[in-house]
Amino acid sequence: MASRCWRWWGWSAWPRTRPPPAGSTPSFRHHLSTQEKTPQICVVGSGPAGFYTAQHLLKRVETLCSQPRVLNSPALSQPLSQPHQLPPCSQQHPQAHVDIYEKQPVPFGLVRFGVAPDHPEVKNVINTFTQTAHSGRCAFWGNVEVGRDVTVPELREAYHAVVLSYGAEDHRALEIPGEELPGVCSARAFVGWYNGLPENRELEPDLSCDTAVILGQGNVALDVARILLTPPEHLERTDITKAALGVLRQSRVKTVWLVGRRGPLQVAFTIKELREMIQLPGARPILDPADFLGLQDKIKEVPRPRKRLTELLLRTATEKPGPEEAARRASASRAWGLRFFRSPQQVLPSPDGRRAAGVRLAVTRLEGVDEATRAVPTGDMEDLPCGLVLSSVGYKSRPVDPSVPFDSKLGVIPNVEGRVMDVPGLYCSGWVKRGPTGVIATTMTDSFLTGQMLLQDLKAGLLPSGPRPGYAAIQALLSSRGVRPVSFSDWEKLDAEEVARGQGTGKPREKLVDPQEMLRLLGH
């Protein structure tokens, strides 16, 4: 990995976390005698990164070694006067126990709250995660917010290793004038709204306008455009929330523009999502053939996936459709288009200044080649009228605890192959490790790598020695602070309730969106 100049998160910038009540922190010592002398591992986050990390640890740790290991490494980087031993591991004695902590009462993270409701096949991975959660050596604890209800140092004292896999919970700001106007929101919040993310359940986007502009040209941008333009009756059999479906039924949005700073060769969406948009019922594509001039020669040397994607764009923009497709487009009442070589400069207000009425765009051109290609302004400007602006320029992670180094510029925890720099026994996986890029399969590979690094350290005797209390100690802390964790069996009760509520309307489920209602249903 190339070396980076990491920028450490300043302690003074941290908001105060919820302090434990005075005298409420129980000693971990009395738990030690009751715990097995087996590796206790904690994973923070129950999305794909968290579950894939847990899966790899549970499957691989059984066959690490067959001899006792002598350890001189400390729990918190303090020297030990005498070496300690972890017990030998073997195929007959499964070693690790993994606890997964999640701030939401429900598991699965981005699979539940990020995957579009009309992509149910992508959510099938939940079946694999459920198998992991059912393992006798794995436990899920929802409704526990690390950094508020329990700190990372407390987790590190209770476990032999801690893996941070909590994803990217924030969006990148546009940092342009007018971004704060009503009618402007992040694509992340919009996705969370129609997928039932509790923090976004009261978003109430105003879809009374004719035109929406999405700033960004990635898969999330295409998801949002597709949901805005899909006939509501096509969403009735999905797990979209009842509230979102009601708003979409009343939507007056007829045209959606997706704006990008660079050109067709630099779009970030994939061919599957593009093909869905081109074939979207009741909608027609708007592509300017001028944007594709000379592209035929340029794509000859690009990698095959990019070549196939660009060829599809090229055909859609420049070739005359067949009679059937031409008739479909002619009858379409809605439209979507890609605006290339445009960079947002300002969200324009309505005459009364009360809401967004358009976006001022700088016309750009490309400089550089290959990965160094960047958009530079030409000096020309144009205004694009609209009533809704959705920014889809990227997600970003947040720092979770002042004890954990964080690069605020890159939005990641500084690490080497998942090992958090200068913090032994602390690891990271997924988007908080590498940034918000890739698909679920990318996260799987990334998480397996982090798991492998942890197992190598365990085998080499680099993790803290001696028994650790694991969840027994954390449970005492949470109880003393009035926090009621939600177990996986609790989640399965909520799951059954959602499925039952959906049956009446022919939906696979009707998602619960209020955490307090979830806890009431569980008797918490």
Short mmCIF file of C-alpha atoms in Angstrom, two decimals, residues 7-510:
data_model
loop_
_atom_site.label_atom_id
_atom_site.label_comp_id
_atom_site.label_asym_id
_atom_site.label_seq_id
_atom_site.Cartn_x
_atom_site.Cartn_y
_atom_site.Cartn_z
CA ARG A 7 -4.17 13.70 9.30
CA TRP A 8 -5.10 12.77 12.82
CA TRP A 9 -8.45 13.74 14.25
CA GLY A 10 -8.09 16.43 16.89
CA TRP A 11 -9.49 15.60 20.29
CA SER A 12 -10.73 19.14 20.77
CA ALA A 13 -13.05 18.75 17.79
CA TRP A 14 -15.00 15.96 19.44
CA PRO A 15 -18.49 16.53 20.79
CA ARG A 16 -19.03 15.13 24.23
CA THR A 17 -20.33 11.60 24.21
CA ARG A 18 -23.01 10.57 26.66
CA PRO A 19 -21.09 10.05 29.92
CA PRO A 20 -21.76 7.01 32.08
CA PRO A 21 -23.46 7.81 35.38
CA ALA A 22 -21.09 8.29 38.27
CA GLY A 23 -20.02 5.00 39.77
CA SER A 24 -21.82 3.05 37.05
CA THR A 25 -18.82 1.48 35.34
CA PRO A 26 -18.47 -2.04 36.74
CA SER A 27 -15.07 -3.66 36.95
CA PHE A 28 -14.34 -6.24 34.29
CA ARG A 29 -12.26 -8.30 36.71
CA HIS A 30 -15.07 -10.35 38.22
CA HIS A 31 -16.15 -11.56 34.78
CA LEU A 32 -12.83 -13.08 33.86
CA SER A 33 -13.12 -16.31 35.80
CA THR A 34 -16.40 -17.21 34.13
CA GLN A 35 -15.27 -16.69 30.54
CA GLU A 36 -13.74 -19.32 28.30
CA LYS A 37 -10.13 -18.62 27.44
CA THR A 38 -11.00 -18.23 23.79
CA PRO A 39 -10.57 -15.22 21.50
CA GLN A 40 -13.40 -12.76 22.04
CA ILE A 41 -13.84 -10.57 18.96
CA CYS A 42 -16.12 -7.59 18.53
CA VAL A 43 -17.40 -6.21 15.22
CA VAL A 44 -18.98 -2.74 15.12
CA GLY A 45 -21.58 -2.51 12.36
CA SER A 46 -23.97 -5.13 10.97
CA GLY A 47 -23.92 -4.24 7.29
CA PRO A 48 -22.12 -6.27 4.63
CA ALA A 49 -18.66 -5.36 5.96
CA GLY A 50 -19.54 -6.40 9.51
CA PHE A 51 -21.22 -9.67 8.62
CA TYR A 52 -18.63 -10.68 6.04
CA THR A 53 -15.85 -10.00 8.54
CA ALA A 54 -17.64 -12.09 11.16
CA GLN A 55 -18.27 -14.86 8.64
CA HIS A 56 -14.59 -15.08 7.71
CA LEU A 57 -13.46 -15.10 11.33
CA LEU A 58 -15.89 -17.84 12.31
CA LYS A 59 -15.01 -20.04 9.35
CA ARG A 60 -11.24 -19.64 9.39
CA VAL A 61 -10.22 -19.36 13.02
CA GLU A 62 -10.80 -23.06 13.72
CA THR A 63 -7.74 -24.24 11.79
CA LEU A 64 -5.17 -21.59 12.64
CA CYS A 65 -2.74 -23.70 14.58
CA SER A 66 -2.26 -26.67 16.84
CA GLN A 67 0.34 -25.43 19.33
CA PRO A 68 0.07 -23.01 22.27
CA ARG A 69 1.25 -19.49 21.54
CA VAL A 70 3.39 -17.44 23.90
CA LEU A 71 2.33 -13.83 23.99
CA ASN A 72 4.24 -10.79 25.10
CA SER A 73 1.90 -8.24 23.54
CA PRO A 74 -0.31 -6.33 25.98
CA ALA A 75 -3.98 -5.52 25.97
CA LEU A 76 -3.50 -1.81 25.55
CA SER A 77 0.14 -1.52 24.42
CA GLN A 78 1.55 -1.73 27.97
CA PRO A 79 4.46 -4.15 28.62
CA LEU A 80 3.79 -7.38 30.51
CA SER A 81 6.15 -8.65 33.17
CA GLN A 82 5.46 -12.29 32.25
CA PRO A 83 4.45 -13.91 28.95
CA HIS A 84 0.90 -15.25 28.69
CA GLN A 85 -0.65 -17.96 26.57
CA LEU A 86 -3.79 -18.31 24.53
CA PRO A 87 -5.06 -21.89 24.44
CA PRO A 88 -4.17 -24.01 21.42
CA CYS A 89 -6.66 -24.03 18.59
CA SER A 90 -7.68 -27.00 16.50
CA GLN A 91 -10.40 -28.21 14.20
CA GLN A 92 -12.06 -29.93 17.15
CA HIS A 93 -12.15 -26.80 19.30
CA PRO A 94 -13.71 -23.80 17.56
CA GLN A 95 -11.94 -20.79 18.94
CA ALA A 96 -13.48 -17.43 18.30
CA HIS A 97 -16.67 -15.88 19.58
CA VAL A 98 -17.84 -12.83 17.61
CA ASP A 99 -20.24 -10.17 18.90
CA ILE A 100 -21.71 -7.77 16.33
CA TYR A 101 -22.86 -4.37 17.64
CA GLU A 102 -25.29 -2.18 15.68
CA LYS A 103 -26.72 1.22 16.53
CA GLN A 104 -30.04 0.49 14.79
CA PRO A 105 -32.43 -1.99 16.43
CA VAL A 106 -32.35 -3.99 13.18
CA PRO A 107 -29.43 -5.59 11.30
CA PHE A 108 -28.06 -5.61 7.74
CA GLY A 109 -27.13 -1.94 7.27
CA LEU A 110 -26.83 -0.92 3.64
CA VAL A 111 -28.56 -4.08 2.40
CA ARG A 112 -31.73 -3.02 4.23
CA PHE A 113 -31.39 0.75 4.00
CA GLY A 114 -29.40 1.29 0.79
CA VAL A 115 -30.38 -1.34 -1.78
CA ALA A 116 -33.26 -0.11 -3.93
CA PRO A 117 -36.65 -1.71 -3.19
CA ASP A 118 -36.99 -2.85 -6.81
CA HIS A 119 -33.74 -4.86 -6.50
CA PRO A 120 -34.87 -7.67 -4.17
CA GLU A 121 -32.38 -10.13 -5.64
CA VAL A 122 -29.50 -8.07 -4.20
CA LYS A 123 -31.01 -8.49 -0.73
CA ASN A 124 -30.75 -12.28 -0.89
CA VAL A 125 -27.38 -11.93 0.81
CA ILE A 126 -29.40 -11.43 4.01
CA ASN A 127 -29.92 -15.21 4.03
CA THR A 128 -26.15 -15.72 4.31
CA PHE A 129 -25.88 -13.11 7.06
CA THR A 130 -28.72 -14.79 8.95
CA GLN A 131 -26.84 -18.10 8.88
CA THR A 132 -23.83 -16.33 10.39
CA ALA A 133 -25.98 -14.76 13.10
CA HIS A 134 -27.43 -18.18 13.96
CA SER A 135 -23.98 -19.57 14.69
CA GLY A 136 -23.51 -20.54 18.30
CA ARG A 137 -20.30 -18.52 18.26
CA CYS A 138 -21.89 -15.29 17.00
CA ALA A 139 -24.26 -12.82 18.63
CA PHE A 140 -25.97 -9.68 17.33
CA TRP A 141 -26.61 -6.76 19.66
CA GLY A 142 -28.66 -3.96 18.13
CA ASN A 143 -29.73 -0.64 19.63
CA VAL A 144 -26.17 -0.09 20.87
CA GLU A 145 -24.38 2.98 19.56
CA VAL A 146 -20.62 2.68 19.88
CA GLY A 147 -19.15 6.05 20.81
CA ARG A 148 -22.26 6.96 22.82
CA ASP A 149 -23.57 3.94 24.74
CA VAL A 150 -20.16 2.29 24.99
CA THR A 151 -16.72 3.54 24.01
CA VAL A 152 -14.11 1.87 21.84
CA PRO A 153 -11.61 1.71 24.76
CA GLU A 154 -14.26 -0.15 26.78
CA LEU A 155 -14.72 -2.59 23.90
CA ARG A 156 -10.96 -3.05 23.61
CA GLU A 157 -10.74 -3.86 27.31
CA ALA A 158 -13.48 -6.48 26.98
CA TYR A 159 -12.33 -8.14 23.74
CA HIS A 160 -9.12 -9.49 22.28
CA ALA A 161 -9.78 -7.62 19.03
CA VAL A 162 -12.23 -4.99 17.79
CA VAL A 163 -13.17 -4.52 14.11
CA LEU A 164 -14.80 -1.24 13.06
CA SER A 165 -17.14 -1.89 10.12
CA TYR A 166 -19.73 0.84 10.59
CA GLY A 167 -19.75 2.13 7.01
CA ALA A 168 -20.31 5.64 5.68
CA GLU A 169 -23.16 7.30 7.52
CA ASP A 170 -22.87 10.78 6.07
CA HIS A 171 -22.88 12.46 2.65
CA ARG A 172 -20.38 14.78 1.05
CA ALA A 173 -21.61 18.34 0.94
CA LEU A 174 -21.72 20.31 -2.31
CA GLU A 175 -20.23 23.35 -0.56
CA ILE A 176 -21.95 25.80 -2.91
CA PRO A 177 -24.29 28.73 -2.20
CA GLY A 178 -27.95 27.80 -1.83
CA GLU A 179 -27.28 24.25 -0.68
CA GLU A 180 -29.29 24.93 2.48
CA LEU A 181 -32.48 25.93 0.62
CA PRO A 182 -35.66 23.86 0.99
CA GLY A 183 -35.93 21.57 -2.00
CA VAL A 184 -32.29 20.49 -1.70
CA CYS A 185 -31.36 17.22 -0.01
CA SER A 186 -28.77 14.49 -0.29
CA ALA A 187 -29.44 11.39 -2.34
CA ARG A 188 -28.35 9.44 0.72
CA ALA A 189 -31.20 10.94 2.78
CA PHE A 190 -33.67 10.35 -0.06
CA VAL A 191 -32.61 6.69 -0.32
CA GLY A 192 -32.88 6.35 3.45
CA TRP A 193 -36.37 7.87 3.31
CA TYR A 194 -37.84 5.42 0.81
CA ASN A 195 -35.97 2.50 2.41
CA GLY A 196 -37.13 3.17 5.96
CA LEU A 197 -33.93 4.41 7.63
CA PRO A 198 -35.23 5.77 10.95
CA GLU A 199 -33.25 9.01 10.84
CA ASN A 200 -34.76 9.88 7.43
CA ARG A 201 -38.37 8.81 8.04
CA GLU A 202 -39.61 12.40 8.37
CA LEU A 203 -37.84 13.79 5.29
CA GLU A 204 -41.07 14.57 3.34
CA PRO A 205 -39.53 15.58 -0.02
CA ASP A 206 -41.64 17.97 -2.07
CA LEU A 207 -42.30 16.28 -5.41
CA SER A 208 -44.77 18.87 -6.65
CA CYS A 209 -42.32 20.19 -9.27
CA ASP A 210 -41.95 19.18 -12.91
CA THR A 211 -38.16 18.77 -12.99
CA ALA A 212 -35.62 17.26 -10.59
CA VAL A 213 -31.85 17.56 -10.89
CA ILE A 214 -29.51 14.94 -9.46
CA LEU A 215 -25.91 16.10 -9.07
CA GLY A 216 -23.85 12.98 -9.68
CA GLN A 217 -23.69 10.11 -12.14
CA GLY A 218 -23.16 6.98 -10.04
CA ASN A 219 -25.37 4.02 -9.20
CA VAL A 220 -27.01 5.85 -6.30
CA ALA A 221 -27.95 8.70 -8.66
CA LEU A 222 -29.50 6.21 -11.09
CA ASP A 223 -31.36 4.48 -8.25
CA VAL A 224 -32.89 7.78 -7.17
CA ALA A 225 -33.81 8.74 -10.74
CA ARG A 226 -35.38 5.34 -11.32
CA ILE A 227 -37.47 5.50 -8.14
CA LEU A 228 -38.64 9.03 -9.03
CA LEU A 229 -39.75 7.97 -12.52
CA THR A 230 -40.98 4.40 -11.98
CA PRO A 231 -44.79 4.13 -12.18
CA PRO A 232 -45.94 3.74 -8.54
CA GLU A 233 -47.90 0.60 -9.34
CA HIS A 234 -44.58 -1.08 -10.18
CA LEU A 235 -43.36 -0.36 -6.64
CA GLU A 236 -46.45 -1.60 -4.82
CA ARG A 237 -45.08 -5.15 -4.52
CA THR A 238 -41.70 -4.07 -3.15
CA ASP A 239 -40.59 -3.30 0.40
CA ILE A 240 -40.62 0.47 -0.18
CA THR A 241 -42.13 2.20 2.84
CA LYS A 242 -45.83 3.00 2.90
CA ALA A 243 -45.13 6.71 3.44
CA ALA A 244 -42.73 6.92 0.50
CA LEU A 245 -45.11 5.10 -1.83
CA GLY A 246 -47.87 7.54 -0.88
CA VAL A 247 -45.70 10.54 -1.72
CA LEU A 248 -44.53 9.01 -5.02
CA ARG A 249 -48.14 8.39 -6.04
CA GLN A 250 -48.74 12.15 -5.80
CA SER A 251 -45.47 13.08 -7.54
CA ARG A 252 -45.58 15.54 -10.43
CA VAL A 253 -41.96 15.00 -11.42
CA LYS A 254 -41.80 14.32 -15.16
CA THR A 255 -38.15 14.98 -16.01
CA VAL A 256 -34.96 14.04 -14.14
CA TRP A 257 -31.51 15.32 -15.15
CA LEU A 258 -28.34 13.63 -13.90
CA VAL A 259 -25.45 16.08 -14.00
CA GLY A 260 -21.75 15.18 -14.08
CA ARG A 261 -18.56 17.25 -14.17
CA ARG A 262 -16.87 14.98 -16.68
CA GLY A 263 -17.90 13.01 -19.76
CA PRO A 264 -19.42 9.68 -20.85
CA LEU A 265 -16.15 7.81 -20.32
CA GLN A 266 -16.05 8.82 -16.65
CA VAL A 267 -19.58 7.95 -15.47
CA ALA A 268 -19.56 5.93 -12.24
CA PHE A 269 -22.70 3.82 -12.75
CA THR A 270 -22.64 0.27 -14.08
CA ILE A 271 -24.19 -1.23 -17.19
CA LYS A 272 -26.94 -3.09 -15.31
CA GLU A 273 -28.32 0.11 -13.80
CA LEU A 274 -28.00 1.96 -17.11
CA ARG A 275 -29.88 -0.75 -18.97
CA GLU A 276 -32.69 -0.58 -16.40
CA MET A 277 -33.01 3.16 -16.96
CA ILE A 278 -33.07 2.84 -20.74
CA GLN A 279 -35.85 0.25 -20.49
CA LEU A 280 -37.79 1.98 -17.71
CA PRO A 281 -41.54 1.76 -18.41
CA GLY A 282 -43.14 5.09 -19.26
CA ALA A 283 -39.82 6.95 -19.54
CA ARG A 284 -37.53 7.88 -22.41
CA PRO A 285 -33.81 8.77 -22.38
CA ILE A 286 -32.49 12.17 -23.45
CA LEU A 287 -28.86 12.06 -24.59
CA ASP A 288 -27.10 14.70 -26.71
CA PRO A 289 -25.21 13.04 -29.62
CA ALA A 290 -22.70 15.91 -29.51
CA ASP A 291 -21.45 14.63 -26.15
CA PHE A 292 -20.34 11.41 -27.84
CA LEU A 293 -18.42 12.77 -30.83
CA GLY A 294 -15.11 10.97 -31.32
CA LEU A 295 -15.90 8.49 -28.57
CA GLN A 296 -15.95 5.47 -30.85
CA ASP A 297 -12.18 5.65 -31.35
CA LYS A 298 -11.42 6.40 -27.69
CA ILE A 299 -13.17 3.32 -26.32
CA LYS A 300 -11.07 0.83 -28.29
CA GLU A 301 -8.39 0.68 -25.61
CA VAL A 302 -10.51 0.93 -22.45
CA PRO A 303 -11.21 -2.12 -20.23
CA ARG A 304 -14.07 -4.32 -21.41
CA PRO A 305 -16.66 -3.36 -18.73
CA ARG A 306 -16.13 0.34 -19.44
CA LYS A 307 -16.21 -0.33 -23.18
CA ARG A 308 -19.54 -2.18 -23.01
CA LEU A 309 -21.05 0.55 -20.84
CA THR A 310 -19.91 3.33 -23.18
CA GLU A 311 -21.09 1.44 -26.26
CA LEU A 312 -24.56 1.18 -24.75
CA LEU A 313 -24.56 4.92 -24.06
CA LEU A 314 -23.31 5.57 -27.60
CA ARG A 315 -26.00 3.43 -29.22
CA THR A 316 -28.75 5.02 -27.15
CA ALA A 317 -27.56 8.53 -28.01
CA THR A 318 -26.82 8.14 -31.71
CA GLU A 319 -28.71 5.20 -33.21
CA LYS A 320 -32.28 5.35 -34.41
CA PRO A 321 -34.39 2.99 -32.29
CA GLY A 322 -36.42 0.20 -33.86
CA PRO A 323 -40.15 0.67 -34.48
CA GLU A 324 -41.22 -0.90 -31.19
CA GLU A 325 -38.76 1.07 -29.09
CA ALA A 326 -39.54 4.26 -31.00
CA ALA A 327 -43.24 3.81 -30.26
CA ARG A 328 -42.51 3.17 -26.59
CA ARG A 329 -40.45 6.33 -26.30
CA ALA A 330 -43.03 8.40 -28.18
CA SER A 331 -45.73 7.37 -25.74
CA ALA A 332 -43.60 7.95 -22.62
CA SER A 333 -44.89 10.66 -20.29
CA ARG A 334 -41.63 10.97 -18.36
CA ALA A 335 -37.99 11.47 -19.33
CA TRP A 336 -34.49 11.34 -17.93
CA GLY A 337 -31.24 12.68 -19.29
CA LEU A 338 -27.51 12.88 -18.68
CA ARG A 339 -25.87 16.31 -18.71
CA PHE A 340 -22.12 15.97 -19.12
CA PHE A 341 -19.33 18.52 -18.64
CA ARG A 342 -21.28 20.54 -16.08
CA SER A 343 -20.18 21.48 -12.56
CA PRO A 344 -22.66 22.94 -10.00
CA GLN A 345 -21.80 26.43 -8.80
CA GLN A 346 -24.96 27.57 -7.03
CA VAL A 347 -28.47 26.45 -6.17
CA LEU A 348 -30.71 29.22 -7.43
CA PRO A 349 -33.52 30.43 -5.16
CA SER A 350 -37.11 31.06 -6.15
CA PRO A 351 -38.17 34.74 -6.50
CA ASP A 352 -39.33 34.80 -2.88
CA GLY A 353 -36.11 33.11 -1.76
CA ARG A 354 -37.99 30.34 0.02
CA ARG A 355 -36.91 27.30 -1.98
CA ALA A 356 -34.71 25.96 -4.75
CA ALA A 357 -35.67 26.91 -8.29
CA GLY A 358 -32.67 25.78 -10.33
CA VAL A 359 -28.95 25.07 -10.47
CA ARG A 360 -26.25 27.29 -12.00
CA LEU A 361 -23.74 25.10 -13.83
CA ALA A 362 -20.24 25.85 -15.04
CA VAL A 363 -19.47 24.33 -18.42
CA THR A 364 -16.31 22.22 -18.21
CA ARG A 365 -13.80 20.51 -20.47
CA LEU A 366 -11.42 17.67 -19.75
CA GLU A 367 -7.69 17.93 -19.18
CA GLY A 368 -5.24 15.10 -18.64
CA VAL A 369 -5.45 11.45 -19.61
CA ASP A 370 -6.69 8.23 -18.04
CA GLU A 371 -6.87 8.39 -14.24
CA ALA A 372 -5.53 11.95 -14.23
CA THR A 373 -8.45 13.26 -16.31
CA ARG A 374 -10.09 16.20 -14.57
CA ALA A 375 -12.78 18.73 -15.38
CA VAL A 376 -11.77 22.39 -15.65
CA PRO A 377 -14.18 25.29 -16.20
CA THR A 378 -14.35 26.93 -19.63
CA GLY A 379 -15.76 30.18 -18.26
CA ASP A 380 -19.25 29.57 -19.65
CA MET A 381 -22.28 29.22 -17.36
CA GLU A 382 -25.81 27.95 -17.79
CA ASP A 383 -28.86 27.72 -15.55
CA LEU A 384 -30.94 24.56 -15.29
CA PRO A 385 -34.43 25.21 -13.85
CA CYS A 386 -35.82 22.64 -11.40
CA GLY A 387 -37.81 22.36 -8.17
CA LEU A 388 -35.85 19.55 -6.54
CA VAL A 389 -32.07 19.17 -6.19
CA LEU A 390 -30.56 15.91 -4.97
CA SER A 391 -26.81 15.80 -4.33
CA SER A 392 -25.22 12.43 -5.05
CA VAL A 393 -21.54 13.28 -4.95
CA GLY A 394 -20.52 10.61 -2.47
CA TYR A 395 -20.94 9.17 0.99
CA LYS A 396 -18.43 9.61 3.80
CA SER A 397 -17.70 8.00 7.14
CA ARG A 398 -17.77 9.76 10.47
CA PRO A 399 -15.30 9.36 13.33
CA VAL A 400 -16.71 7.04 15.96
CA ASP A 401 -14.60 7.67 19.06
CA PRO A 402 -11.79 10.09 20.02
CA SER A 403 -9.50 7.14 20.73
CA VAL A 404 -9.66 6.02 17.09
CA PRO A 405 -7.50 7.83 14.51
CA PHE A 406 -9.52 9.30 11.67
CA ASP A 407 -8.55 11.01 8.42
CA SER A 408 -11.23 13.69 8.05
CA LYS A 409 -10.14 14.61 4.54
CA LEU A 410 -10.37 11.10 3.11
CA GLY A 411 -13.18 10.07 5.45
CA VAL A 412 -11.51 6.80 6.50
CA ILE A 413 -9.70 5.27 9.45
CA PRO A 414 -5.96 5.20 8.60
CA ASN A 415 -4.97 1.58 8.25
CA VAL A 416 -2.67 -0.90 6.56
CA GLU A 417 -4.67 -3.80 5.10
CA GLY A 418 -7.30 -3.34 7.80
CA ARG A 419 -4.94 -2.94 10.76
CA VAL A 420 -5.61 0.47 12.33
CA MET A 421 -2.35 2.36 12.44
CA ASP A 422 -0.64 2.52 15.85
CA VAL A 423 -3.54 0.83 17.68
CA PRO A 424 -2.78 -2.89 18.23
CA GLY A 425 -5.85 -5.11 18.32
CA LEU A 426 -8.02 -2.60 16.42
CA TYR A 427 -9.06 -3.26 12.81
CA CYS A 428 -11.42 -1.87 10.20
CA SER A 429 -13.25 -3.18 7.14
CA GLY A 430 -15.60 -1.92 4.43
CA TRP A 431 -16.20 1.70 3.55
CA VAL A 432 -14.69 3.09 6.75
CA LYS A 433 -11.50 1.28 5.73
CA ARG A 434 -11.23 2.10 2.02
CA GLY A 435 -13.84 4.79 1.30
CA PRO A 436 -17.37 4.49 -0.15
CA THR A 437 -16.57 2.63 -3.37
CA GLY A 438 -17.51 -0.66 -4.94
CA VAL A 439 -20.46 -3.03 -4.65
CA ILE A 440 -21.35 -5.66 -2.06
CA ALA A 441 -18.96 -8.18 -3.62
CA THR A 442 -16.13 -5.63 -3.28
CA THR A 443 -16.93 -5.26 0.40
CA MET A 444 -16.93 -9.03 0.84
CA THR A 445 -13.39 -9.33 -0.54
CA ASP A 446 -12.23 -6.34 1.51
CA SER A 447 -13.75 -7.72 4.72
CA PHE A 448 -12.27 -11.17 4.20
CA LEU A 449 -8.85 -9.52 3.88
CA THR A 450 -9.27 -7.68 7.18
CA GLY A 451 -10.41 -10.91 8.81
CA GLN A 452 -7.34 -12.65 7.46
CA MET A 453 -5.04 -9.97 8.90
CA LEU A 454 -6.68 -10.37 12.30
CA LEU A 455 -6.25 -14.15 12.17
CA GLN A 456 -2.60 -13.77 11.20
CA ASP A 457 -2.06 -11.54 14.22
CA LEU A 458 -3.87 -14.04 16.43
CA LYS A 459 -1.68 -16.87 15.15
CA ALA A 460 1.49 -14.80 15.56
CA GLY A 461 0.64 -13.94 19.18
CA LEU A 462 0.21 -10.24 18.50
CA LEU A 463 -3.19 -9.85 20.16
CA PRO A 464 -3.80 -9.21 23.87
CA SER A 465 -3.19 -12.22 26.08
CA GLY A 466 -5.24 -13.89 28.75
CA PRO A 467 -9.02 -14.29 28.96
CA ARG A 468 -11.35 -11.44 28.05
CA PRO A 469 -14.94 -11.14 29.31
CA GLY A 470 -16.51 -10.15 25.99
CA TYR A 471 -20.23 -9.36 26.04
CA ALA A 472 -20.64 -10.21 29.73
CA ALA A 473 -18.74 -7.05 30.65
CA ILE A 474 -20.37 -4.89 27.99
CA GLN A 475 -23.83 -6.07 29.01
CA ALA A 476 -23.16 -4.89 32.58
CA LEU A 477 -22.01 -1.51 31.29
CA LEU A 478 -25.07 -1.10 29.04
CA SER A 479 -27.44 -2.12 31.80
CA SER A 480 -25.92 0.42 34.17
CA ARG A 481 -26.50 3.09 31.50
CA GLY A 482 -30.09 2.18 30.77
CA VAL A 483 -29.42 0.69 27.32
CA ARG A 484 -31.51 -2.34 26.26
CA PRO A 485 -29.77 -4.27 23.48
CA VAL A 486 -31.81 -6.03 20.79
CA SER A 487 -30.77 -9.63 20.10
CA PHE A 488 -31.04 -11.44 16.78
CA SER A 489 -34.01 -13.40 18.06
CA ASP A 490 -35.60 -10.04 18.89
CA TRP A 491 -34.94 -8.96 15.32
CA GLU A 492 -36.65 -12.10 14.05
CA LYS A 493 -39.78 -11.08 15.98
CA LEU A 494 -39.66 -7.66 14.28
CA ASP A 495 -39.03 -9.38 10.95
CA ALA A 496 -42.14 -11.54 11.42
CA GLU A 497 -44.17 -8.44 12.30
CA GLU A 498 -43.00 -6.63 9.15
CA VAL A 499 -43.83 -9.61 6.95
CA ALA A 500 -47.29 -9.92 8.54
CA ARG A 501 -48.01 -6.23 7.96
CA GLY A 502 -46.97 -6.52 4.33
CA GLN A 503 -49.16 -9.52 3.55
CA GLY A 504 -52.34 -7.47 3.61
CA THR A 505 -51.18 -5.32 0.69
CA GLY A 506 -49.21 -7.94 -1.23
CA LYS A 507 -45.81 -6.59 -0.17
CA PRO A 508 -42.92 -8.77 1.01
CA ARG A 509 -42.90 -6.68 4.19
CA GLU A 510 -43.98 -3.32 5.58
#
